[in-house]
Amino acid sequence: MALFARRRLEERPGPLAYHRRLFLRLIFVGSLVFLYAPIITLIIFSFNNSRRNIVWRGFTLKYYEKALNNDGLIEAFVNSLTIAGVSTVISVILGAMTAILLWRFRFPFKAPVEGAMALPIVIPEICMGVAMMAFFIRIGWPTDLIWPFNLGAITIAHITFSYPFVAMIVRARLASFNREEEEAAKDLGASEWQTMRDIIIPFMTPGLVAGALLAFTLSLDDFVITFFTSGPDTVTFPIKVYSMVRFSVTPEVNAASTVLIAITIVFTAVAMWLQSRSSQDGR
Amino acid sequence: MQNDKPILSISGVTKRFGASVTAVDDVSLDIREGEFFALLGPSGCGKTTLLRMIAGFEVPSEGAILLEGADISATPPNRRPINMVFQSYAVFPHMSVFDNVAYGLKVAGTPRGEIRAKVEEALSLVKLDGFAARKPDQLSGGQRQRVALARALVKRPKILLLDEPLSALDAKLREAMQLELTRLQKSVGITFIIVTHDQGEALSMADRIAVMEAGRVRQVAEPEVLYSRPNCRFVADFIGKINLFMARVVRAEGDLLHLESDALGHVDLPCPEAMAHPAPGSQITLAVRPENFRLGGEAGADDLHIPGRITDHAYFGGHSSLFVEDKAGNSITVSVQNGPSMLSEADKCDSLHIFCSKKDVLILPE
Ligand SMILES: Nc1ncnc2c1ncn2[C@@H]1O[C@H](COP(=O)(O)OP(=O)(O)OP(=O)(O)O)[C@@H](O)[C@H]1O
Ligand SMILES: [Mg+2]
């Protein structure tokens, strides 16, 4: 009898054992379903042997083949990856430099500068898009350049909205830097540049990786701003998908999207692995 | 090792932050080659600021810092043959112990083979052999501090600066490290300048101590001198425990001062050399260390005696502090060695006399 009572006591969830409460479990499962059910459906129906893509008609890979043979889609895909790659590299460099400037130096009007830097994050995307389009037309940005230079306008627009994210992430990381480490390096004979290379940049690395990841995904799936800055020869993947969907929702679109999801997952996994390795090194 | 030639001269150095904060105020000091020098003072008195000026992280607002006669006030820290152990240790977290210690040699362009030998030597000097491959987060606080020490020592600086190196350690480890630091300093023969607010630490480790208050140096002396002949009320009060008594100068007879104090009664004492003769009627401070009082027994010819009663006592193991109230209501602290019967005997007497020899009474200006 006493033994039975003890067992009952053990089975009652403790105040912090949220995972053992039925109600919270239901919410957890429910939110997972709402988040991932559409994506999983998208992936499953990319293998559907039906042109209308409404009911399941059997497994096929033919739409992957079709997507691979769709030159317009592949071109858009390559454009998107190129823009994302270039804008990520430049955003990370600019963002890191901005973060160091704001962390390291005191100068007049620092607070307004810091605020203005975050503007691209808060301004509605549609306004940014219109402003970018107006700007490029106003300065007469050439539209007839050869690949990849014709992607310049889109790349610049993407850098504009993604580098503030990098700057903010790196700045937050730098806030926890122990300035005595920098002084210790100089005390041991390191120059300003050596201190930057050997002490400060290794410390910033997790922030740089996180910033790069964010910049890459922001650029890869941006639609609104890209829409306003792209021309007929500079179609990116989201814009291409949009125009295909306007025609009809074929499994081809699903197939292309699935490939994009796979690429994003691989990229994220690599970045997270890099980050966990560097945080094992440092803090 | 020690000689009187100053390796570092600080002359008339002042450091101001903005218009209102004067962190270091007209400090002049000579540090001798090979000595263990301590900067001692309460929190916020400017010790760290002075140390950072020696290291090169702050530029003096006024005055000059001379290393072996050459002005280094404008030399950046990475070009000074002076190294520092930081209060937070500032060990590089992404580098192994070996790379931490090797860093200063690497940036100086020392050949690889030489680096290995020197790092190993430095690590064994601080008793960290076998730790070379570890990362700082796998070390204890005390071990991290040794890394910081080895990293600075491996550069063979002319002067090693230490900012409160022991404040983050527990009491036992702190005591062990005090001994070890003095041993290390003697064995490497490098001039050490240590900053501390712990007077016990300074007294036990340093060859000479500069006591600072509010940006100024109040006294520079050997520990024994500082303890037995403090030159002012602040130093007397800061170093160890002391009883202070106000006294009035009745008259001066040559070098002999006749004083009247309500606690000590009438006292005549020789005027200290460093002090200008006070005018009759002026107030001065007398001081007696708690351990210079005796309880009971016979009064000698030259002894002062004070009648009073014990109000309280505190037991400290080897010794006890008795709090004696004299007739005028002053509380006097008396330190006694704990013998087997000491306390019970003292407990008994409600009224007693405490004695002290006249030569143990200090006259303090101010
Ligand atoms: N960069 C600075 N800007 C303004 N004031 C400063 C600066 N650095 C130090 N001070 C001021 O100068 C005074 C002396 O500071 P310092 O750090 O030298 O004290 P300290 O003796 O080392 O104290 P502690 O024992 O607490 O470390 C303090 O009043 C401090 O507020
Ligand atoms: Mg300090």
PDB file of C-alpha atoms in Angstrom, chain B residues 35-205:
ATOM      1  CA  GLU B  35      62.789  44.857  -5.847  1.00  0.00           C
ATOM      2  CA  PHE B  36      59.294  43.673  -5.029  1.00  0.00           C
ATOM      3  CA  PHE B  37      57.317  46.874  -4.813  1.00  0.00           C
ATOM      4  CA  ALA B  38      53.695  47.170  -3.701  1.00  0.00           C
ATOM      5  CA  LEU B  39      51.147  49.894  -4.388  1.00  0.00           C
ATOM      6  CA  LEU B  40      48.699  49.736  -1.517  1.00  0.00           C
ATOM      7  CA  GLY B  41      45.566  51.726  -0.955  1.00  0.00           C
ATOM      8  CA  PRO B  42      41.801  51.611  -0.582  1.00  0.00           C
ATOM      9  CA  SER B  43      39.503  51.047  -3.539  1.00  0.00           C
ATOM     10  CA  GLY B  44      39.426  53.887  -6.047  1.00  0.00           C
ATOM     11  CA  CYS B  45      42.655  55.536  -4.894  1.00  0.00           C
ATOM     12  CA  GLY B  46      44.260  55.311  -8.339  1.00  0.00           C
ATOM     13  CA  LYS B  47      46.480  52.228  -8.065  1.00  0.00           C
ATOM     14  CA  THR B  48      45.261  50.618 -11.269  1.00  0.00           C
ATOM     15  CA  THR B  49      45.502  53.906 -13.122  1.00  0.00           C
ATOM     16  CA  LEU B  50      49.117  54.353 -12.033  1.00  0.00           C
ATOM     17  CA  LEU B  51      49.919  50.782 -13.075  1.00  0.00           C
ATOM     18  CA  ARG B  52      48.251  51.273 -16.450  1.00  0.00           C
ATOM     19  CA  MET B  53      50.364  54.363 -17.042  1.00  0.00           C
ATOM     20  CA  ILE B  54      53.494  52.323 -16.342  1.00  0.00           C
ATOM     21  CA  ALA B  55      52.261  49.639 -18.765  1.00  0.00           C
ATOM     22  CA  GLY B  56      51.413  52.264 -21.381  1.00  0.00           C
ATOM     23  CA  PHE B  57      47.627  51.937 -21.551  1.00  0.00           C
ATOM     24  CA  GLU B  58      47.115  55.436 -20.208  1.00  0.00           C
ATOM     25  CA  VAL B  59      49.159  58.519 -20.986  1.00  0.00           C
ATOM     26  CA  PRO B  60      49.965  60.775 -18.021  1.00  0.00           C
ATOM     27  CA  SER B  61      48.268  64.181 -18.098  1.00  0.00           C
ATOM     28  CA  GLU B  62      51.386  65.624 -16.512  1.00  0.00           C
ATOM     29  CA  GLY B  63      54.821  64.372 -15.520  1.00  0.00           C
ATOM     30  CA  ALA B  64      57.083  61.699 -16.961  1.00  0.00           C
ATOM     31  CA  ILE B  65      57.813  58.009 -16.546  1.00  0.00           C
ATOM     32  CA  LEU B  66      61.464  57.075 -16.995  1.00  0.00           C
ATOM     33  CA  LEU B  67      62.670  53.536 -17.593  1.00  0.00           C
ATOM     34  CA  GLU B  68      66.400  53.308 -16.907  1.00  0.00           C
ATOM     35  CA  GLY B  69      66.619  57.042 -17.444  1.00  0.00           C
ATOM     36  CA  ALA B  70      64.771  57.168 -20.777  1.00  0.00           C
ATOM     37  CA  ASP B  71      61.361  58.793 -20.994  1.00  0.00           C
ATOM     38  CA  ILE B  72      58.796  56.178 -22.041  1.00  0.00           C
ATOM     39  CA  SER B  73      55.655  58.230 -21.407  1.00  0.00           C
ATOM     40  CA  ALA B  74      54.774  58.225 -25.105  1.00  0.00           C
ATOM     41  CA  THR B  75      55.898  54.678 -25.978  1.00  0.00           C
ATOM     42  CA  PRO B  76      52.975  52.359 -26.830  1.00  0.00           C
ATOM     43  CA  PRO B  77      52.529  49.300 -24.595  1.00  0.00           C
ATOM     44  CA  ASN B  78      53.683  46.823 -27.235  1.00  0.00           C
ATOM     45  CA  ARG B  79      57.102  48.512 -27.388  1.00  0.00           C
ATOM     46  CA  ARG B  80      57.742  48.654 -23.646  1.00  0.00           C
ATOM     47  CA  PRO B  81      59.881  45.947 -22.036  1.00  0.00           C
ATOM     48  CA  ILE B  82      57.255  45.801 -19.308  1.00  0.00           C
ATOM     49  CA  ASN B  83      54.612  43.113 -18.973  1.00  0.00           C
ATOM     50  CA  MET B  84      51.458  42.893 -16.973  1.00  0.00           C
ATOM     51  CA  VAL B  85      49.310  40.279 -15.264  1.00  0.00           C
ATOM     52  CA  PHE B  86      45.762  41.540 -15.518  1.00  0.00           C
ATOM     53  CA  GLN B  87      43.179  41.467 -12.780  1.00  0.00           C
ATOM     54  CA  SER B  88      40.894  39.249 -14.889  1.00  0.00           C
ATOM     55  CA  TYR B  89      44.011  37.315 -16.050  1.00  0.00           C
ATOM     56  CA  ALA B  90      42.830  37.924 -19.646  1.00  0.00           C
ATOM     57  CA  VAL B  91      43.996  34.496 -20.785  1.00  0.00           C
ATOM     58  CA  PHE B  92      43.106  34.056 -24.483  1.00  0.00           C
ATOM     59  CA  PRO B  93      40.186  31.587 -24.380  1.00  0.00           C
ATOM     60  CA  HIS B  94      40.598  30.254 -27.925  1.00  0.00           C
ATOM     61  CA  MET B  95      44.264  29.335 -27.475  1.00  0.00           C
ATOM     62  CA  SER B  96      45.785  26.432 -25.594  1.00  0.00           C
ATOM     63  CA  VAL B  97      47.983  27.069 -22.583  1.00  0.00           C
ATOM     64  CA  PHE B  98      51.032  26.590 -24.787  1.00  0.00           C
ATOM     65  CA  ASP B  99      49.816  29.085 -27.409  1.00  0.00           C
ATOM     66  CA  ASN B 100      48.915  31.593 -24.707  1.00  0.00           C
ATOM     67  CA  VAL B 101      52.412  31.519 -23.285  1.00  0.00           C
ATOM     68  CA  ALA B 102      53.999  31.426 -26.737  1.00  0.00           C
ATOM     69  CA  TYR B 103      51.983  34.363 -28.054  1.00  0.00           C
ATOM     70  CA  GLY B 104      54.318  37.111 -26.888  1.00  0.00           C
ATOM     71  CA  LEU B 105      57.296  35.292 -28.408  1.00  0.00           C
ATOM     72  CA  LYS B 106      55.477  34.587 -31.684  1.00  0.00           C
ATOM     73  CA  VAL B 107      54.595  38.213 -32.338  1.00  0.00           C
ATOM     74  CA  ALA B 108      58.189  39.126 -31.528  1.00  0.00           C
ATOM     75  CA  GLY B 109      59.358  36.752 -34.275  1.00  0.00           C
ATOM     76  CA  THR B 110      61.227  34.289 -32.063  1.00  0.00           C
ATOM     77  CA  PRO B 111      62.256  31.112 -33.951  1.00  0.00           C
ATOM     78  CA  ARG B 112      59.997  28.094 -33.351  1.00  0.00           C
ATOM     79  CA  GLY B 113      62.489  25.846 -31.629  1.00  0.00           C
ATOM     80  CA  GLU B 114      63.430  28.576 -29.229  1.00  0.00           C
ATOM     81  CA  ILE B 115      59.771  29.258 -28.447  1.00  0.00           C
ATOM     82  CA  ARG B 116      59.166  25.636 -27.436  1.00  0.00           C
ATOM     83  CA  ALA B 117      62.090  25.603 -25.023  1.00  0.00           C
ATOM     84  CA  LYS B 118      61.213  28.964 -23.487  1.00  0.00           C
ATOM     85  CA  VAL B 119      57.539  28.150 -23.063  1.00  0.00           C
ATOM     86  CA  GLU B 120      58.348  24.863 -21.391  1.00  0.00           C
ATOM     87  CA  GLU B 121      60.740  26.613 -19.052  1.00  0.00           C
ATOM     88  CA  ALA B 122      58.162  29.259 -18.177  1.00  0.00           C
ATOM     89  CA  LEU B 123      55.464  26.665 -17.571  1.00  0.00           C
ATOM     90  CA  SER B 124      57.677  24.704 -15.222  1.00  0.00           C
ATOM     91  CA  LEU B 125      58.561  27.927 -13.432  1.00  0.00           C
ATOM     92  CA  VAL B 126      54.898  28.385 -12.521  1.00  0.00           C
ATOM     93  CA  LYS B 127      54.439  24.626 -11.952  1.00  0.00           C
ATOM     94  CA  LEU B 128      52.184  24.010 -14.910  1.00  0.00           C
ATOM     95  CA  ASP B 129      54.237  21.320 -16.660  1.00  0.00           C
ATOM     96  CA  GLY B 130      51.929  18.936 -18.445  1.00  0.00           C
ATOM     97  CA  PHE B 131      49.194  21.519 -18.920  1.00  0.00           C
ATOM     98  CA  ALA B 132      50.457  22.827 -22.263  1.00  0.00           C
ATOM     99  CA  ALA B 133      47.717  21.268 -24.396  1.00  0.00           C
ATOM    100  CA  ARG B 134      44.805  22.338 -22.204  1.00  0.00           C
ATOM    101  CA  LYS B 135      42.347  25.050 -23.052  1.00  0.00           C
ATOM    102  CA  PRO B 136      41.763  27.826 -20.485  1.00  0.00           C
ATOM    103  CA  ASP B 137      38.219  26.654 -19.749  1.00  0.00           C
ATOM    104  CA  GLN B 138      39.688  23.376 -18.525  1.00  0.00           C
ATOM    105  CA  LEU B 139      41.724  25.176 -15.870  1.00  0.00           C
ATOM    106  CA  SER B 140      40.919  26.398 -12.380  1.00  0.00           C
ATOM    107  CA  GLY B 141      41.132  30.081 -11.525  1.00  0.00           C
ATOM    108  CA  GLY B 142      44.497  29.618  -9.839  1.00  0.00           C
ATOM    109  CA  GLN B 143      45.880  27.743 -12.835  1.00  0.00           C
ATOM    110  CA  ARG B 144      44.630  30.385 -15.228  1.00  0.00           C
ATOM    111  CA  GLN B 145      46.472  32.954 -13.200  1.00  0.00           C
ATOM    112  CA  ARG B 146      49.659  30.927 -13.504  1.00  0.00           C
ATOM    113  CA  VAL B 147      49.193  30.932 -17.269  1.00  0.00           C
ATOM    114  CA  ALA B 148      48.920  34.725 -17.193  1.00  0.00           C
ATOM    115  CA  LEU B 149      52.055  34.837 -15.070  1.00  0.00           C
ATOM    116  CA  ALA B 150      54.004  32.490 -17.329  1.00  0.00           C
ATOM    117  CA  ARG B 151      52.869  34.399 -20.398  1.00  0.00           C
ATOM    118  CA  ALA B 152      54.312  37.619 -18.982  1.00  0.00           C
ATOM    119  CA  LEU B 153      57.478  36.067 -17.522  1.00  0.00           C
ATOM    120  CA  VAL B 154      58.425  34.277 -20.727  1.00  0.00           C
ATOM    121  CA  LYS B 155      59.055  37.708 -22.267  1.00  0.00           C
ATOM    122  CA  ARG B 156      61.736  38.388 -19.635  1.00  0.00           C
ATOM    123  CA  PRO B 157      60.442  41.906 -19.008  1.00  0.00           C
ATOM    124  CA  LYS B 158      62.457  44.499 -17.121  1.00  0.00           C
ATOM    125  CA  ILE B 159      59.430  45.045 -14.913  1.00  0.00           C
ATOM    126  CA  LEU B 160      56.446  42.819 -14.224  1.00  0.00           C
ATOM    127  CA  LEU B 161      53.213  44.524 -13.204  1.00  0.00           C
ATOM    128  CA  LEU B 162      50.530  42.644 -11.286  1.00  0.00           C
ATOM    129  CA  ASP B 163      47.086  44.126 -10.708  1.00  0.00           C
ATOM    130  CA  GLU B 164      45.479  42.546  -7.638  1.00  0.00           C
ATOM    131  CA  PRO B 165      46.674  39.119  -8.767  1.00  0.00           C
ATOM    132  CA  LEU B 166      45.401  37.260  -5.732  1.00  0.00           C
ATOM    133  CA  SER B 167      42.039  38.895  -5.125  1.00  0.00           C
ATOM    134  CA  ALA B 168      40.055  36.212  -6.956  1.00  0.00           C
ATOM    135  CA  LEU B 169      41.602  33.294  -5.058  1.00  0.00           C
ATOM    136  CA  ASP B 170      40.332  31.723  -1.852  1.00  0.00           C
ATOM    137  CA  ALA B 171      42.137  32.443   1.419  1.00  0.00           C
ATOM    138  CA  LYS B 172      44.236  29.270   1.529  1.00  0.00           C
ATOM    139  CA  LEU B 173      45.377  29.481  -2.064  1.00  0.00           C
ATOM    140  CA  ARG B 174      46.051  33.186  -1.685  1.00  0.00           C
ATOM    141  CA  GLU B 175      48.474  32.540   1.143  1.00  0.00           C
ATOM    142  CA  ALA B 176      50.260  29.837  -0.813  1.00  0.00           C
ATOM    143  CA  MET B 177      50.495  32.098  -3.860  1.00  0.00           C
ATOM    144  CA  GLN B 178      51.928  34.953  -1.774  1.00  0.00           C
ATOM    145  CA  LEU B 179      54.825  32.749  -0.806  1.00  0.00           C
ATOM    146  CA  GLU B 180      55.195  31.419  -4.302  1.00  0.00           C
ATOM    147  CA  LEU B 181      55.207  34.873  -5.877  1.00  0.00           C
ATOM    148  CA  THR B 182      57.985  36.085  -3.586  1.00  0.00           C
ATOM    149  CA  ARG B 183      59.983  32.912  -4.250  1.00  0.00           C
ATOM    150  CA  LEU B 184      59.445  33.358  -7.988  1.00  0.00           C
ATOM    151  CA  GLN B 185      60.437  36.998  -7.881  1.00  0.00           C
ATOM    152  CA  LYS B 186      63.689  36.222  -6.090  1.00  0.00           C
ATOM    153  CA  SER B 187      64.513  33.384  -8.472  1.00  0.00           C
ATOM    154  CA  VAL B 188      63.927  35.310 -11.718  1.00  0.00           C
ATOM    155  CA  GLY B 189      65.291  38.592 -10.356  1.00  0.00           C
ATOM    156  CA  ILE B 190      62.742  40.684 -12.264  1.00  0.00           C
ATOM    157  CA  THR B 191      61.396  43.855 -10.662  1.00  0.00           C
ATOM    158  CA  PHE B 192      57.792  43.263  -9.581  1.00  0.00           C
ATOM    159  CA  ILE B 193      55.251  46.006  -8.992  1.00  0.00           C
ATOM    160  CA  ILE B 194      52.100  44.653  -7.433  1.00  0.00           C
ATOM    161  CA  VAL B 195      48.836  46.462  -6.795  1.00  0.00           C
ATOM    162  CA  THR B 196      46.770  45.419  -3.820  1.00  0.00           C
ATOM    163  CA  HIS B 197      44.240  46.753  -1.367  1.00  0.00           C
ATOM    164  CA  ASP B 198      45.063  44.003   1.113  1.00  0.00           C
ATOM    165  CA  GLN B 199      47.586  45.327   3.624  1.00  0.00           C
ATOM    166  CA  GLY B 200      48.483  41.838   4.843  1.00  0.00           C
ATOM    167  CA  GLU B 201      49.416  40.853   1.325  1.00  0.00           C
ATOM    168  CA  ALA B 202      51.600  43.915   0.851  1.00  0.00           C
ATOM    169  CA  LEU B 203      53.314  43.544   4.226  1.00  0.00           C
ATOM    170  CA  SER B 204      54.129  39.882   3.701  1.00  0.00           C
ATOM    171  CA  MET B 205      55.361  40.082   0.112  1.00  0.00           C
TER     172      MET B 205
END
